[in-house]
Amino acid sequence: MTAASADRAARLLAELDGAGDVVVDPDLLASYRSDQAAPGLLPAGMPAAVARPRTTAEVQEAVRAAARHGVPVVPRGAGSGLAGGANAIDGCLVISTERMTDVVAVDAPSLLATVQPGLVNARLGEAARAEGLWYAPDPASYEFSTIGGNIATNAGGLCCVKYGVTRDALLGLEVVLADGRALRIGRRTRKGVAGYDLVSLICGSEGTLAIVTEATVRLLPPPRSSATLAASFANLGDAGRAIARITRETTPAVLELMDRTTIRAVEQMAPQGLDQEIAVLVFARSDLGGAASLDEVDRIAGWCEQEGATLAVTTDEEAEGRMLMAARRLAYSALERQGATLLDDVGVPLGKIPALLEGIEQIAERHEVLIGTFGHAGDGNMHPTVVYDHRDEDAVARARAAFAAIVALTLELGGTIAGEHGVGLLKHGLLAGELGEAHELHRAIKRALDPAGLLNPGKAI
Amino acid sequence: MTAASADRAARLLAELDGAGDVVVDPDLLASYRSDQAAPGLLPAGMPAAVARPRTTAEVQEAVRAAARHGVPVVPRGAGSGLAGGANAIDGCLVISTERMTDVVAVDAPSLLATVQPGLVNARLGEAARAEGLWYAPDPASYEFSTIGGNIATNAGGLCCVKYGVTRDALLGLEVVLADGRALRIGRRTRKGVAGYDLVSLICGSEGTLAIVTEATVRLLPPPRSSATLAASFANLGDAGRAIARITRETTPAVLELMDRTTIRAVEQMAPQGLDQEIAVLVFARSDLGGAASLDEVDRIAGWCEQEGATLAVTTDEEAEGRMLMAARRLAYSALERQGATLLDDVGVPLGKIPALLEGIEQIAERHEVLIGTFGHAGDGNMHPTVVYDHRDEDAVARARAAFAAIVALTLELGGTIAGEHGVGLLKHGLLAGELGEAHELHRAIKRALDPAGLLNPGKAI
């Protein structure tokens, strides 16, 4: 920290009275330095303070104090992000939403819930369930990530192939702008075209345009009884054609895959008799309800078999379905047991999934690294995970090179460098390769909303 | 037109060589003055010229020429808008997309289509169908409105209760900015969080931020065989409770309603034996496929009966289903036969539909006007249509007062003044009532993208 920024920080601290509980203890501050992204590989500064407001007014006070002294503000939810979007900057003010956990209201007749941003995704799910309703977005982190964090990254999940991502569930927001103003944007209606779609603009902006202090989301009728499919393929080509066939014929509630490396890692962690020679496992679920669910996964099984699946199993028993999906749920934990991991989050057009999987195999060979790939086959969003030995400098370098090669391949295939985890710091340097000339348009909007550049600088764009 | 603006227009005309076919014939120019909104009630200026480019480069030339001379630009698709968003301004340059009608590419394996903005919605539907795929957004105007116009207004339709509005189908755009730069924003992947969601920002912005010159949309597997329900209710309360019950239990592919005034108008135009004493007709369709479609509408029929429906009919015969839905499709044409119409487009939270319908009945009585209401029950987007005698000044005044009262009631109920038709000129003066303090944030974004305020000034925000 420079002397000037230390001085700014000291003056900031004197003015945080109205900003809720304020942390200045160095040990505690250290726990707010970073999120869960690529531990040790991304910069993570030491905050001057962490404000833990309970109300919108306290967020406003915190932002105003920071603005007066030119101190950067880093908003933070559960700190479970995977791109470094919540990593601190030396001398910054972290505004943590951890105490803003209220379910403000559930309006069951209108299928709406209004919540504070620090509420954990699963808690919103429970509040909806208590009214016989359902909150659809289900990032893998749903048991600990917050709605505010889900909004900041526009989080996806397994259900989003059929039910949409966080943005699709989001109707209205209360936000605090960089100058401390609090505003309501969006609406409480399912549809609406009055004014620009500022809710979508804020969603996914990683705290660089505004801080979300309240969110109104749409709830849905709960899905009906489900059926499940698991199918194995001896090679990538067959699996790729099967996925292409499925996505052209129907939109299942879940459509996932995992590759050989991931299958082997899962089998090592929790042996369940998976054939370790198969190249790809594909998983699908249908929630059309009753006999229609089994009918849908049976049709999917038929297409898989026509495209060369070595085995396709379906069930409408919930317990058996959970067992079929168990391997997919263990994918990332199993890969993490193999070494340090660099978890990627690329997306390609549906038709390019086979090319992506084949390219990743070649990259693994070329860079002599282990890459396990799993992800959302139904929307082309894949999580190739580079596994490496973090004590071996050469292995670290090869892992980074493989990671960069995957991103380059994705862009070649017309894809995106970030499907659902965010850009944060992890992908920040790669963004220009995707945005091209439109990058300047992003900056123009950032300048319009945050002229002093105080909100989460250096992230997202 | 002032002398200064006439002078600007003359200089503009001299520089439109590269902007494609240019119209200056006064009779022809007159046909570009307005769209289909409230004929005679909204300002509609005389353009200095209409450019009809075929390519993005020609759009850029047109915008650059206008920018050099400070001439406002009004983008225009089919001119079928219902809010005056395409109404001209005296001395402006209209940029019509009528010659930009190419299907640039259909990428069937990736379920993507890329089209020019002047393509009519139904033509995109045909291009998708030729590949066994489906473009979901289906505004009532789909046979003549353009994709560019659909994007400008973020058009809805009947299917959007289940399949989303235009924005939900939109993945990537090529746009020309106010300074003539052409940029690509968005992506070709189903999901993606790299950069701000500029595609959603442009969608629904009515040509005030940029001109869309190419759009990449997601296609879907075509819906499976459908089943249809029609149910009648003796009073608004029963219908309201039935709709609430349906929306809490399932998401049908279509969920519509029409009220007594509309039923009577339809029966007068095309007698089909509708009971003119019933208060509300509710329509639903299911496309789960096979037996599941009939099962879903049968379950809906059960809920309708439990809530007091006087009759509930279901069918899985397509021809019979079309007959059941015929009355709904005739709704607006039938009301138009009763006199001049002021078509509204309000939306309320689902639970407020009964209160909206009851309030509209009271407004009709209080202002002594005929109001027929029909619309999208599944998402709370209603089209109360005030019918009046345009030759009777007092009737015109009462119609306008009733229209204003409906908008005020909608805002009281936590609703939106514009569900899917846009703001344009029709709702421009009402916007502040909905946006409140967030209105300034819209202006900040407008200034960032169009500092000189040349793109469709006076519309949308």
mmCIF file of C-alpha atoms in Angstrom, chain A residues 21-145:
data_model
loop_
_atom_site.group_PDB
_atom_site.id
_atom_site.type_symbol
_atom_site.label_atom_id
_atom_site.label_comp_id
_atom_site.label_asym_id
_atom_site.label_seq_id
_atom_site.Cartn_x
_atom_site.Cartn_y
_atom_site.Cartn_z
ATOM 1 C CA ASP A 21 -20.413 -3.719 11.653
ATOM 2 C CA VAL A 22 -16.869 -2.835 10.520
ATOM 3 C CA VAL A 23 -13.913 -5.232 10.639
ATOM 4 C CA VAL A 24 -10.381 -3.856 11.023
ATOM 5 C CA ASP A 25 -8.679 -6.753 12.834
ATOM 6 C CA PRO A 26 -5.812 -7.806 10.512
ATOM 7 C CA ASP A 27 -6.339 -11.562 10.995
ATOM 8 C CA LEU A 28 -10.000 -11.257 10.217
ATOM 9 C CA LEU A 29 -9.312 -8.894 7.297
ATOM 10 C CA ALA A 30 -7.013 -11.519 5.811
ATOM 11 C CA SER A 31 -9.934 -13.928 5.488
ATOM 12 C CA TYR A 32 -11.577 -11.436 3.130
ATOM 13 C CA ARG A 33 -8.653 -11.225 0.719
ATOM 14 C CA SER A 34 -9.723 -13.745 -1.867
ATOM 15 C CA ASP A 35 -12.454 -16.025 -3.127
ATOM 16 C CA GLN A 36 -12.132 -19.674 -4.204
ATOM 17 C CA ALA A 37 -10.492 -19.012 -7.590
ATOM 18 C CA ALA A 38 -7.151 -20.653 -8.462
ATOM 19 C CA PRO A 39 -5.639 -20.391 -4.935
ATOM 20 C CA GLY A 40 -2.272 -18.702 -4.963
ATOM 21 C CA LEU A 41 -2.332 -17.808 -8.637
ATOM 22 C CA LEU A 42 -4.291 -14.548 -8.529
ATOM 23 C CA PRO A 43 -3.495 -11.238 -6.838
ATOM 24 C CA ALA A 44 -5.317 -10.721 -3.526
ATOM 25 C CA GLY A 45 -4.722 -7.469 -1.664
ATOM 26 C CA MET A 46 -5.281 -6.582 1.979
ATOM 27 C CA PRO A 47 -8.445 -4.546 2.581
ATOM 28 C CA ALA A 48 -8.289 -1.468 4.799
ATOM 29 C CA ALA A 49 -11.619 -2.529 6.273
ATOM 30 C CA VAL A 50 -14.589 -4.771 5.758
ATOM 31 C CA ALA A 51 -18.072 -3.307 6.217
ATOM 32 C CA ARG A 52 -20.809 -5.791 7.054
ATOM 33 C CA PRO A 53 -24.026 -3.800 6.621
ATOM 34 C CA ARG A 54 -27.500 -5.155 7.378
ATOM 35 C CA THR A 55 -29.479 -2.547 5.449
ATOM 36 C CA THR A 56 -29.445 -0.672 2.182
ATOM 37 C CA ALA A 57 -28.870 2.558 4.107
ATOM 38 C CA GLU A 58 -25.718 1.073 5.650
ATOM 39 C CA VAL A 59 -24.466 0.027 2.204
ATOM 40 C CA GLN A 60 -25.060 3.594 1.052
ATOM 41 C CA GLU A 61 -23.068 4.968 3.985
ATOM 42 C CA ALA A 62 -20.183 2.619 3.224
ATOM 43 C CA VAL A 63 -20.152 3.499 -0.481
ATOM 44 C CA ARG A 64 -20.393 7.226 0.223
ATOM 45 C CA ALA A 65 -17.521 7.108 2.686
ATOM 46 C CA ALA A 66 -15.375 5.212 0.183
ATOM 47 C CA ALA A 67 -16.343 7.613 -2.604
ATOM 48 C CA ARG A 68 -15.422 10.667 -0.525
ATOM 49 C CA HIS A 69 -11.922 9.328 -0.051
ATOM 50 C CA GLY A 70 -11.413 7.689 -3.409
ATOM 51 C CA VAL A 71 -11.116 4.242 -1.839
ATOM 52 C CA PRO A 72 -11.982 1.308 -4.125
ATOM 53 C CA VAL A 73 -14.933 -0.853 -3.063
ATOM 54 C CA VAL A 74 -14.954 -4.640 -3.472
ATOM 55 C CA PRO A 75 -18.408 -6.166 -2.962
ATOM 56 C CA ARG A 76 -18.448 -9.715 -1.610
ATOM 57 C CA GLY A 77 -21.046 -12.410 -1.036
ATOM 58 C CA ALA A 78 -20.036 -15.813 0.312
ATOM 59 C CA GLY A 79 -16.563 -15.551 -1.209
ATOM 60 C CA SER A 80 -17.225 -18.772 -3.101
ATOM 61 C CA GLY A 81 -16.569 -17.277 -6.527
ATOM 62 C CA LEU A 82 -14.348 -19.157 -8.964
ATOM 63 C CA ALA A 83 -12.899 -16.242 -10.939
ATOM 64 C CA GLY A 84 -11.420 -13.913 -8.311
ATOM 65 C CA GLY A 85 -14.236 -11.401 -8.703
ATOM 66 C CA ALA A 86 -14.268 -10.859 -4.941
ATOM 67 C CA ASN A 87 -10.491 -10.703 -4.482
ATOM 68 C CA ALA A 88 -9.517 -7.636 -2.491
ATOM 69 C CA ILE A 89 -7.267 -4.752 -3.526
ATOM 70 C CA ASP A 90 -4.719 -3.309 -1.108
ATOM 71 C CA GLY A 91 -6.367 -0.572 0.944
ATOM 72 C CA CYS A 92 -9.849 -1.197 -0.429
ATOM 73 C CA LEU A 93 -13.138 -1.323 1.424
ATOM 74 C CA VAL A 94 -14.750 -4.746 1.172
ATOM 75 C CA ILE A 95 -18.532 -4.556 1.501
ATOM 76 C CA SER A 96 -19.655 -7.995 2.580
ATOM 77 C CA THR A 97 -23.339 -8.855 2.311
ATOM 78 C CA GLU A 98 -23.024 -11.705 4.822
ATOM 79 C CA ARG A 99 -25.467 -10.052 7.259
ATOM 80 C CA MET A 100 -28.041 -9.122 4.616
ATOM 81 C CA THR A 101 -29.764 -12.486 4.688
ATOM 82 C CA ASP A 102 -33.457 -11.593 4.986
ATOM 83 C CA VAL A 103 -36.213 -13.096 2.911
ATOM 84 C CA VAL A 104 -38.001 -9.759 2.624
ATOM 85 C CA ALA A 105 -41.218 -11.221 1.202
ATOM 86 C CA VAL A 106 -42.609 -14.183 -0.673
ATOM 87 C CA ASP A 107 -45.633 -13.155 -2.739
ATOM 88 C CA ALA A 108 -47.018 -16.597 -3.526
ATOM 89 C CA PRO A 109 -50.028 -15.523 -5.659
ATOM 90 C CA SER A 110 -47.633 -13.613 -7.927
ATOM 91 C CA LEU A 111 -44.887 -16.269 -7.752
ATOM 92 C CA LEU A 112 -42.357 -13.700 -6.523
ATOM 93 C CA ALA A 113 -39.739 -13.581 -3.796
ATOM 94 C CA THR A 114 -37.830 -10.520 -2.640
ATOM 95 C CA VAL A 115 -34.610 -11.142 -0.759
ATOM 96 C CA GLN A 116 -31.472 -9.463 0.511
ATOM 97 C CA PRO A 117 -28.316 -10.278 -1.463
ATOM 98 C CA GLY A 118 -26.534 -12.189 1.308
ATOM 99 C CA LEU A 119 -29.187 -14.894 1.403
ATOM 100 C CA VAL A 120 -27.769 -18.279 0.472
ATOM 101 C CA ASN A 121 -29.323 -19.780 -2.676
ATOM 102 C CA ALA A 122 -30.550 -22.857 -0.800
ATOM 103 C CA ARG A 123 -32.345 -20.684 1.768
ATOM 104 C CA LEU A 124 -34.274 -18.979 -1.025
ATOM 105 C CA GLY A 125 -35.109 -22.457 -2.284
ATOM 106 C CA GLU A 126 -36.521 -23.342 1.126
ATOM 107 C CA ALA A 127 -38.581 -20.155 1.340
ATOM 108 C CA ALA A 128 -40.071 -20.929 -2.084
ATOM 109 C CA ARG A 129 -40.725 -24.568 -1.159
ATOM 110 C CA ALA A 130 -42.611 -23.472 1.957
ATOM 111 C CA GLU A 131 -45.158 -21.930 -0.439
ATOM 112 C CA GLY A 132 -45.215 -24.905 -2.789
ATOM 113 C CA LEU A 133 -43.024 -23.038 -5.286
ATOM 114 C CA TRP A 134 -39.514 -23.355 -6.726
ATOM 115 C CA TYR A 135 -36.494 -21.139 -7.348
ATOM 116 C CA ALA A 136 -34.889 -22.680 -10.429
ATOM 117 C CA PRO A 137 -31.247 -21.442 -10.713
ATOM 118 C CA ASP A 138 -29.074 -24.128 -9.099
ATOM 119 C CA PRO A 139 -25.339 -23.446 -9.346
ATOM 120 C CA ALA A 140 -23.294 -26.345 -7.939
ATOM 121 C CA SER A 141 -22.522 -23.983 -5.040
ATOM 122 C CA TYR A 142 -26.192 -23.520 -4.125
ATOM 123 C CA GLU A 143 -25.702 -24.703 -0.555
ATOM 124 C CA PHE A 144 -23.266 -21.884 0.243
ATOM 125 C CA SER A 145 -23.253 -19.250 -2.532
#
